[in-house]
PDB file of C-alpha atoms in Angstrom:
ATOM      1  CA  UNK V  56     -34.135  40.722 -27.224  1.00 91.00           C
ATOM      2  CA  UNK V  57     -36.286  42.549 -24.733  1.00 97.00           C
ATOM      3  CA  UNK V  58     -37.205  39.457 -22.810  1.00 96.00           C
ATOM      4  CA  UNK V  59     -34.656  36.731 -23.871  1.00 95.00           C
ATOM      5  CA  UNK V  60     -35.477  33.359 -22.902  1.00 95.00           C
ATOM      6  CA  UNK V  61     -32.022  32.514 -22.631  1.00 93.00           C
ATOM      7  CA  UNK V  62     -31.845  35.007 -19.651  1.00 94.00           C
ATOM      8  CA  UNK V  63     -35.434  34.469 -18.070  1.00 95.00           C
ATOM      9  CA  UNK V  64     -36.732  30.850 -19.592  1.00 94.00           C
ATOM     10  CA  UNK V  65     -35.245  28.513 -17.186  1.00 94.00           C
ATOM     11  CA  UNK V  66     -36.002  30.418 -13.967  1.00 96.00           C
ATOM     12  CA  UNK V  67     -39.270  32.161 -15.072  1.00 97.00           C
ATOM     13  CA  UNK V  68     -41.175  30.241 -17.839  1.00 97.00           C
ATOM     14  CA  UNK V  69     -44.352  32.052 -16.252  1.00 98.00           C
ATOM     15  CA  UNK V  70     -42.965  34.859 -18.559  1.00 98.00           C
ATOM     16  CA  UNK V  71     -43.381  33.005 -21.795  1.00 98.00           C
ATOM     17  CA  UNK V  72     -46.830  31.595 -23.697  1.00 98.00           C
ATOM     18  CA  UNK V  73     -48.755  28.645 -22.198  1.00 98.00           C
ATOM     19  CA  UNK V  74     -49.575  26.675 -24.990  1.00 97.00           C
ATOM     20  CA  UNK V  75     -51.088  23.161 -24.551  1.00 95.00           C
ATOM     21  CA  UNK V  76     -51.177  23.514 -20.634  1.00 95.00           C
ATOM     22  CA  UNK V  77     -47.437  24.008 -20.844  1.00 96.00           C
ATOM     23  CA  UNK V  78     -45.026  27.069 -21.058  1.00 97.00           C
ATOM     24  CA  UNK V  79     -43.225  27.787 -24.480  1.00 96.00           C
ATOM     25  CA  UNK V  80     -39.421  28.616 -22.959  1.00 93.00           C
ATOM     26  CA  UNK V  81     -37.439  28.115 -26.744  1.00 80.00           C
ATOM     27  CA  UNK V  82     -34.417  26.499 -27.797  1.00 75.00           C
ATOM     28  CA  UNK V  83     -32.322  29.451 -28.321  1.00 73.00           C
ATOM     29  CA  UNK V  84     -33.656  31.397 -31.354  1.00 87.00           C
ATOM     30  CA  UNK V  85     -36.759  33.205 -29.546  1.00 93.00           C
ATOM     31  CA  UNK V  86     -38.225  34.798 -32.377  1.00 93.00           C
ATOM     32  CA  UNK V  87     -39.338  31.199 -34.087  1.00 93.00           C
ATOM     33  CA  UNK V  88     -40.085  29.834 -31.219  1.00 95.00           C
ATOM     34  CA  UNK V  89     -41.495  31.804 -27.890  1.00 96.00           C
ATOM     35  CA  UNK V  90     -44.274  34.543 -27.581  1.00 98.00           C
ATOM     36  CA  UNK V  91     -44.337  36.130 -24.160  1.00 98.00           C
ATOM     37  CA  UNK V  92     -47.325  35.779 -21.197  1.00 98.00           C
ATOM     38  CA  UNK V  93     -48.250  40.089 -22.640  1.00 98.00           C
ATOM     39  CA  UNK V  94     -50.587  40.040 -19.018  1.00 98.00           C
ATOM     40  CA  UNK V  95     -47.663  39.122 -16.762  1.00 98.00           C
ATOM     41  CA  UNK V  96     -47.195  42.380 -14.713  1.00 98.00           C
ATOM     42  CA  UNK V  97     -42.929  41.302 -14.489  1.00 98.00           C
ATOM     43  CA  UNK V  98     -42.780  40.545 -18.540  1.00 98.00           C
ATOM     44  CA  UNK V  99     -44.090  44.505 -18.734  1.00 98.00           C
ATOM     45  CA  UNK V 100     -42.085  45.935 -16.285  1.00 98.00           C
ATOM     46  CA  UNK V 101     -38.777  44.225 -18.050  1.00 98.00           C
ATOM     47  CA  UNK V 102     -40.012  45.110 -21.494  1.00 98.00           C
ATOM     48  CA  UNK V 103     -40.362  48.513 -20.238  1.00 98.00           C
ATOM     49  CA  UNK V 104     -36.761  48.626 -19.067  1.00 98.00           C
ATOM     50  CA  UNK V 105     -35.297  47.665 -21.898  1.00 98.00           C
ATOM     51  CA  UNK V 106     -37.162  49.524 -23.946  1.00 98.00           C
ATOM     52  CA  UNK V 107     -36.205  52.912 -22.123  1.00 98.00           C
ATOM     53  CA  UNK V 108     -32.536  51.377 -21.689  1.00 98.00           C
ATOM     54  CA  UNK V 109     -32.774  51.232 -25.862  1.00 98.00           C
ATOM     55  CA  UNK V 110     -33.778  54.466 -25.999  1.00 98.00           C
ATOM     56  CA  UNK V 111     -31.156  55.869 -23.832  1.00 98.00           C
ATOM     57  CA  UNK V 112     -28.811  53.784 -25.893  1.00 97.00           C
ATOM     58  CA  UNK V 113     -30.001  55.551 -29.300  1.00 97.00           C
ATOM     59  CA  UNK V 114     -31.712  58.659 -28.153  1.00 94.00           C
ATOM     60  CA  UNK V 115     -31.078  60.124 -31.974  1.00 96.00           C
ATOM     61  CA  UNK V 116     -33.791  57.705 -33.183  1.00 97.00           C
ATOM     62  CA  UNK V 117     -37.315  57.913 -33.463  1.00 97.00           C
ATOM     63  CA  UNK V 118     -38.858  54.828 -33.571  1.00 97.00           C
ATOM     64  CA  UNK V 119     -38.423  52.222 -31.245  1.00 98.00           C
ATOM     65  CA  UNK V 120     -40.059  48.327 -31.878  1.00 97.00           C
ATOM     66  CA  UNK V 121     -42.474  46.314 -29.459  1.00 98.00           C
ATOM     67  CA  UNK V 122     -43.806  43.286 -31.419  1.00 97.00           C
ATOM     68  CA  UNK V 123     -44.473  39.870 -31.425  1.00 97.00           C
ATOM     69  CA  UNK V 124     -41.911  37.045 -32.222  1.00 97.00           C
ATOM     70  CA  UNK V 125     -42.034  35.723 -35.807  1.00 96.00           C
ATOM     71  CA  UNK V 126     -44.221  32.394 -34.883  1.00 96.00           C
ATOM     72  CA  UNK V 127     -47.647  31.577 -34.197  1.00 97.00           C
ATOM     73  CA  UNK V 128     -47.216  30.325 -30.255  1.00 97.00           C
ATOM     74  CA  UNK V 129     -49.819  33.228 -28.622  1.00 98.00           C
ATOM     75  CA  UNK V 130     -50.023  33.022 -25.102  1.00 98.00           C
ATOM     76  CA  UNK V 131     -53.355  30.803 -24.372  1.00 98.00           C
ATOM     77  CA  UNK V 132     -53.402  31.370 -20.702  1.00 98.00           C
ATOM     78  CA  UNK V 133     -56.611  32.217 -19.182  1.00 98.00           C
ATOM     79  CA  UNK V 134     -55.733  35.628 -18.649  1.00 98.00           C
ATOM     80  CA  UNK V 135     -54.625  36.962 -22.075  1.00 98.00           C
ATOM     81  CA  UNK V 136     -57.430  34.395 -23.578  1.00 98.00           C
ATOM     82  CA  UNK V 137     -59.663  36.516 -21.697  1.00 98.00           C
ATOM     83  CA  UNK V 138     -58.209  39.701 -22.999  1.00 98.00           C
ATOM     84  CA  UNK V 139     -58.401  38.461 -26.420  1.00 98.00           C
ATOM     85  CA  UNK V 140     -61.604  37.478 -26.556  1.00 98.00           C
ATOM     86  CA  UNK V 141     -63.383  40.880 -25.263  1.00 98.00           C
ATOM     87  CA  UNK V 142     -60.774  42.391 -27.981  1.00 98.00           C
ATOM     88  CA  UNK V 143     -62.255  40.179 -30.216  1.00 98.00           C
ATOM     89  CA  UNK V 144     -58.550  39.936 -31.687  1.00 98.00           C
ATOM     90  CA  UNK V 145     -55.160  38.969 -30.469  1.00 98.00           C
ATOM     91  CA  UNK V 146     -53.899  42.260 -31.373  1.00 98.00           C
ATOM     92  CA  UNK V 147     -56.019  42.913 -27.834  1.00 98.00           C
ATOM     93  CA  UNK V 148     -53.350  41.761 -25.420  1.00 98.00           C
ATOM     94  CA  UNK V 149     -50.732  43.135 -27.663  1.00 98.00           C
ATOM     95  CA  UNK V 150     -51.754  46.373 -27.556  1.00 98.00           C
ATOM     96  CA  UNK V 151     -53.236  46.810 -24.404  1.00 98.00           C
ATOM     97  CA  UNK V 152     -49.013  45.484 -23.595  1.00 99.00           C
ATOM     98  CA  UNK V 153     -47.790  48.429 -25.928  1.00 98.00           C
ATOM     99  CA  UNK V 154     -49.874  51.044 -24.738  1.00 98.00           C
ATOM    100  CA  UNK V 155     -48.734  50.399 -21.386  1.00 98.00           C
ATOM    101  CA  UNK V 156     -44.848  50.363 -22.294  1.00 98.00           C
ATOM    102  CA  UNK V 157     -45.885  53.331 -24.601  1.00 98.00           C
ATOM    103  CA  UNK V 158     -47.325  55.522 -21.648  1.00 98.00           C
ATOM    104  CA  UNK V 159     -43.766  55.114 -19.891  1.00 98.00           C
ATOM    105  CA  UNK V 160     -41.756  56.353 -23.313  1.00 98.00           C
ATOM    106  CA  UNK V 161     -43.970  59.193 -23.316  1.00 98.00           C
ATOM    107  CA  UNK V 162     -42.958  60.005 -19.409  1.00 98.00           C
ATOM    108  CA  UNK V 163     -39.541  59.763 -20.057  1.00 98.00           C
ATOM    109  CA  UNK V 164     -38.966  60.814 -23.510  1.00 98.00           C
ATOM    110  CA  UNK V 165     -41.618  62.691 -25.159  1.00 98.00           C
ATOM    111  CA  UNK V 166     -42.201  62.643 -29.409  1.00 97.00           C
ATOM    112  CA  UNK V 167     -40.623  58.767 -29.111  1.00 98.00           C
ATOM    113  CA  UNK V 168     -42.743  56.460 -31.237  1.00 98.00           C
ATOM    114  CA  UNK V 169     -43.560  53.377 -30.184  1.00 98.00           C
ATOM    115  CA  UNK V 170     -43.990  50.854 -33.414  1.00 98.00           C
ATOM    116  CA  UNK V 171     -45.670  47.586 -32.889  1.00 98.00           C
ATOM    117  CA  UNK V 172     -46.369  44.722 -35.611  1.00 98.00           C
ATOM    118  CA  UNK V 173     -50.042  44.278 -36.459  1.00 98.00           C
ATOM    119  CA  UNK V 174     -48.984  40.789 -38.552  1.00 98.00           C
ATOM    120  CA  UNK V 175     -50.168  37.587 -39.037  1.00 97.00           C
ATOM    121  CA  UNK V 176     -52.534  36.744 -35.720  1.00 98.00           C
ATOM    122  CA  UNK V 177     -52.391  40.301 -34.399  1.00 98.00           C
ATOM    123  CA  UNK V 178     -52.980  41.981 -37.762  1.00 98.00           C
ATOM    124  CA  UNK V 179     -57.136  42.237 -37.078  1.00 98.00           C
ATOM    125  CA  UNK V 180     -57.297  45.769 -34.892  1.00 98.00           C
ATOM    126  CA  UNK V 181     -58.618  45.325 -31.741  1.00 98.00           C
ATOM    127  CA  UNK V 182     -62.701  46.112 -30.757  1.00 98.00           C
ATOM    128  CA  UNK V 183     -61.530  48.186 -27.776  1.00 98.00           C
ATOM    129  CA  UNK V 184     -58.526  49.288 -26.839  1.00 98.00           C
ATOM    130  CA  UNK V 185     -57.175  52.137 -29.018  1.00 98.00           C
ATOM    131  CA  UNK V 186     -53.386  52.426 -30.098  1.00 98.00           C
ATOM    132  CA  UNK V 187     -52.047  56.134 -28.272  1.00 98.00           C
ATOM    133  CA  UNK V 188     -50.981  58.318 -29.710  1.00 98.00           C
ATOM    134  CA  UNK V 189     -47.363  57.706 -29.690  1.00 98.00           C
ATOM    135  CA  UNK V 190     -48.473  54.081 -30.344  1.00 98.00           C
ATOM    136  CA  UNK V 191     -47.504  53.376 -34.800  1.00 98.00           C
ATOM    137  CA  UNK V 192     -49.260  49.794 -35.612  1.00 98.00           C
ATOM    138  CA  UNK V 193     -47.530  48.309 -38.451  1.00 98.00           C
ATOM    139  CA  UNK V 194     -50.002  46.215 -40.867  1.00 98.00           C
ATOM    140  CA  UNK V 195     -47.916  43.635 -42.481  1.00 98.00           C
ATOM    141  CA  UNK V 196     -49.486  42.095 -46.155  1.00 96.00           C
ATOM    142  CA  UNK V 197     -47.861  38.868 -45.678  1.00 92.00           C
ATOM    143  CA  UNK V 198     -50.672  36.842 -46.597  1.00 93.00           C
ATOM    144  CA  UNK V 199     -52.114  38.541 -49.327  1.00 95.00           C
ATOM    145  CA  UNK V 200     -52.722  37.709 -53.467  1.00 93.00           C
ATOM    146  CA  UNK V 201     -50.273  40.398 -54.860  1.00 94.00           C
ATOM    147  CA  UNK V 202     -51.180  39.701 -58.513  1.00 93.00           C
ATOM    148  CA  UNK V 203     -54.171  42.282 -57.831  1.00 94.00           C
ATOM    149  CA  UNK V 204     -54.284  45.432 -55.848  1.00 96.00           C
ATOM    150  CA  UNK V 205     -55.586  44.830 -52.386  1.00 96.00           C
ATOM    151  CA  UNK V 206     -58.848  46.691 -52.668  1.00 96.00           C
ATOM    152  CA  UNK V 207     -59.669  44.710 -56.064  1.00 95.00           C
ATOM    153  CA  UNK V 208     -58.797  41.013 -55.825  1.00 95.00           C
ATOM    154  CA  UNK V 209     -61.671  39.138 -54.164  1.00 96.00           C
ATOM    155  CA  UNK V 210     -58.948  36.695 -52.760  1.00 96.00           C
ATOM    156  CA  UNK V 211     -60.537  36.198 -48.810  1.00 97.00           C
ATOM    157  CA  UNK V 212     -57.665  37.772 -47.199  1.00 96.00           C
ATOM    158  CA  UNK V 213     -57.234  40.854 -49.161  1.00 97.00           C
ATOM    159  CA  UNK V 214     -60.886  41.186 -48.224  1.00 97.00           C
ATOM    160  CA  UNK V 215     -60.157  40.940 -44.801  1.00 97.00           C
ATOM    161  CA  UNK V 216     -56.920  42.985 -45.222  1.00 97.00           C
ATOM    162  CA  UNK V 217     -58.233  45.621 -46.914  1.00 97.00           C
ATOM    163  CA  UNK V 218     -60.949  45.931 -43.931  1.00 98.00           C
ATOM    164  CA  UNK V 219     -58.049  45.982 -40.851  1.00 98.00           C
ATOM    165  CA  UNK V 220     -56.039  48.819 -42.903  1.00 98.00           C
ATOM    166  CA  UNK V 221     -59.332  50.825 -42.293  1.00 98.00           C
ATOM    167  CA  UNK V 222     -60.438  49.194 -39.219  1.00 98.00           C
ATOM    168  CA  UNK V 223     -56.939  50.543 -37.847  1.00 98.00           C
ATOM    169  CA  UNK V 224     -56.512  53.532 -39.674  1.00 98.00           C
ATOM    170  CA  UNK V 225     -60.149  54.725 -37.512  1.00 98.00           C
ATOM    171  CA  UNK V 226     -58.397  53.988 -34.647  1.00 98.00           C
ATOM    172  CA  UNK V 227     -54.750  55.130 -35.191  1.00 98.00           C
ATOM    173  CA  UNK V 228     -52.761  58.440 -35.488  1.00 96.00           C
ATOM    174  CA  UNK V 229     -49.932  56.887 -37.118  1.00 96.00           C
ATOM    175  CA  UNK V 230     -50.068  53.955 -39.178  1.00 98.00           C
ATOM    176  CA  UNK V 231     -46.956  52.437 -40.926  1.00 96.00           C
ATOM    177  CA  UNK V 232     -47.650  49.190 -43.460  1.00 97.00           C
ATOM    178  CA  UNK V 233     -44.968  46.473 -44.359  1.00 97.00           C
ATOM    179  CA  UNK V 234     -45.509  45.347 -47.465  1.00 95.00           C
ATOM    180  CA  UNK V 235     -43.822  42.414 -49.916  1.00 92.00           C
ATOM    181  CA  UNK V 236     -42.628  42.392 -53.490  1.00 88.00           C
ATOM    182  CA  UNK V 237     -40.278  39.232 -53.762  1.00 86.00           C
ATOM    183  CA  UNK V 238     -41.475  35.626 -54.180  1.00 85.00           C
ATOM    184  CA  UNK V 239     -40.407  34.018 -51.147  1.00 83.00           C
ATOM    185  CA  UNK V 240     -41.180  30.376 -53.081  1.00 83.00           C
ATOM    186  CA  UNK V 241     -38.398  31.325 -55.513  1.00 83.00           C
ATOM    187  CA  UNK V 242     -36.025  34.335 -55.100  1.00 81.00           C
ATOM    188  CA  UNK V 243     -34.846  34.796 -58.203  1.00 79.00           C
ATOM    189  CA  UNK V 244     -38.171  33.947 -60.032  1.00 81.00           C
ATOM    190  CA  UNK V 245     -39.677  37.442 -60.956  1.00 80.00           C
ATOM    191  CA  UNK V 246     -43.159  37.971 -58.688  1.00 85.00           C
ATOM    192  CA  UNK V 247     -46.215  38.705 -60.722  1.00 87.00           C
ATOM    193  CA  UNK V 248     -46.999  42.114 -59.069  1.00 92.00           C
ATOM    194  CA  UNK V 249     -45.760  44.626 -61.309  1.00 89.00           C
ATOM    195  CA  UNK V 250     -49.537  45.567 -62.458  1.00 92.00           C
ATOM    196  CA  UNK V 251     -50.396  45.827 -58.458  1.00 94.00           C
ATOM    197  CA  UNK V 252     -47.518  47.804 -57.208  1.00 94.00           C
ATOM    198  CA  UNK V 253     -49.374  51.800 -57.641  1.00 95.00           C
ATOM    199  CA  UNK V 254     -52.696  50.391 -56.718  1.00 96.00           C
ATOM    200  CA  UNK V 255     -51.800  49.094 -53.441  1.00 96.00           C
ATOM    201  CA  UNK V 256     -49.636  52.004 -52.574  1.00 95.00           C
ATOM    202  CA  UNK V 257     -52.384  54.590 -53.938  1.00 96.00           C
ATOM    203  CA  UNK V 258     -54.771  52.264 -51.180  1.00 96.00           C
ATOM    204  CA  UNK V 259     -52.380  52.642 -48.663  1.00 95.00           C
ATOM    205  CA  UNK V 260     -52.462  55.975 -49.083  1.00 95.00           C
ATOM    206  CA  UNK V 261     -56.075  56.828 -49.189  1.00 97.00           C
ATOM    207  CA  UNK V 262     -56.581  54.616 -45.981  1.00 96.00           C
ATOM    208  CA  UNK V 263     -54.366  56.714 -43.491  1.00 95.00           C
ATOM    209  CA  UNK V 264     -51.097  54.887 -43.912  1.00 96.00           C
ATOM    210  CA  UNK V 265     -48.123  57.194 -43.016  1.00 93.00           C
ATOM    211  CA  UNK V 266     -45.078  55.056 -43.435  1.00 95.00           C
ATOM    212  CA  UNK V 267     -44.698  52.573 -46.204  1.00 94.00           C
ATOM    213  CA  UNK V 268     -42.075  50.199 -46.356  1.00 94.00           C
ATOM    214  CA  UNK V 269     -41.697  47.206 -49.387  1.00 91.00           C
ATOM    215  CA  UNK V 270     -39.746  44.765 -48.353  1.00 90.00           C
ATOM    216  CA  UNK V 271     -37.242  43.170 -51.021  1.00 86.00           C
ATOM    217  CA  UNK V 272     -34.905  40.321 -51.079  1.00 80.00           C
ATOM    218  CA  UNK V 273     -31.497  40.538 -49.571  1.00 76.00           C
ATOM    219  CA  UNK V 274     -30.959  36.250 -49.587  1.00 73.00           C
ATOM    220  CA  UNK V 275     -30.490  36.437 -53.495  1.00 67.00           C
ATOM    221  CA  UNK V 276     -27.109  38.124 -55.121  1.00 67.00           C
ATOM    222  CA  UNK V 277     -29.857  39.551 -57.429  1.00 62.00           C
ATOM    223  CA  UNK V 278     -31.243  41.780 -55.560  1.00 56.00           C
TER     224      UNK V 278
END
C-alpha cells in the first residue's frame, strides 16, 4: 500500500524488482507478487510520503511498518545487487531504504518507530549499515524446527537463526521478533511445540528482543 502497483506499475515499472532482465509490475495482489527497486531515489521519496501521510492519519500510534512484500521477487538490478552484496545480505538494501524513510519520521515526528521485517531473505542482519535508532527490525522464525527451542535444536536454520537474533540484537536498539505456534500444514492438527514455547521466549529474551509477538491461527473456527 505504500507503493501500489496498481497506481505506479503501468507507467513506472522502473519502481518495481527487475527479475530475469525484466520488471516485476503484479497482477493486482502486490504483496505475493512485486518487491520494489529499494535504490530508486522516486520509490523512496513516495514511500516516504506515505509513510508521513500514515502517520498524520494515526498520529496516536507508535509504530509504523516499512517491509518487504510477502514473496521472494528481490530486486536483482545492478544497483541494489551491488548494495546487497557489500551488505553481504539483502536485508542491506532494505535497510539502508528504512533508515532513510526513518531519518524523515524522526524530522517530522520525533519518538515514531519505524518497524521493518527482517524475514525470510532479509532476515540475515546486514555487515554494514546499522538499523537507527528509531529503526525496530522484526526477526520473523518462519523457517524454523519448533519441536526444540531455537538455541538447542541443531536443525541448520535454527543455527543460523539463532546467530541473526544476536547478529541484530549487536546492532539494534529495539528489536521486536514474530514468532509461530500453529501448523500451517494442518490448522486444526495440534503443533508439536508445547515443550519449546518458554525456551524460545526465555532466548528471545536473553538476546535483546523487546517486543514479542506469537502469531496464532485466525483461518480455523478453533482458534
Amino acid at each position: 500500500h505504500l507503493l501500489p502497483s496498481s497506481v505506479y506499475g503501468k507507467s513506472h515499472p522502473e519502481y518495481y524488482a527487475l527479475r530475469g532482465g525484466h520488471r516485476v509490475i503484479g497482477n493486482g495482489d502486490d504483496n505475493f507478487t512485486v518487491q520494489p527497486c529499494l535504490t530508486n531515489p522516486d520509490v523512496l521519496r513516495i514511500v516516504t510520503s506515505n509513510v508521513l501521510a500514515h502517520i498524520a492519519r494515526d498520529s496516536d500510534a507508535a509504530y509504523f511498518g516499512v517491509s518487504q512484500n510477502d514473496n521472494l521477487k528481490y530486486c536483482e538490478c545492478p544497483n541494489c545487487a551491488a548494495v546487497d552484496a557489500e551488505e553481504e545480505s539483502h536485508a542491506g538494501t532494505m535497510i539502508r531504504f528504512v533508515n532513510a524513510v526513518a531519518e524523515a519520521v524522526d524530522r517530522a515526528y520525533p519518538g515514531k518507530i519505524v518497524e521493518t521485517l527482517a524475514y525470510t531473505y532479509t532476515r540475515k542482519p546486514p555487515k554494514l549499515t546499522k538499523p537507527r535508532a528509531n529503526v525496530m527490525p522484526c526477526v520473523c522464525s518462519y523457517e524454523c524446527d519448533f519441536s526444540r527451542s531455537f538455541d538447542e535444536s541443531r536443525y541448520p536454520v535454527n543455527v543460523s537463526f539463532v546467530d541473526d537474533i544476536r547478529g541484530w540484537s549487536a546492532i539494534s536498539q529495539k528489536l521486536y521478533v514474530w514468532d509461530y505456534v500453529p501448523d500451517f500444514g494442518n490448522y486444526p492438527a495440534p503443533m508439536a511445540n508445547v515443550y519449546a514455547l518458554q525456551g524460545n521466549v526465555k532466548f528471545m529474551r536473553d538476546n535483546g528482543a523487546t517486543a514479542y509477538f506469537a502469531q496464532g491461527d485466525r483461518q480455523g473456527s478453533h482458534a
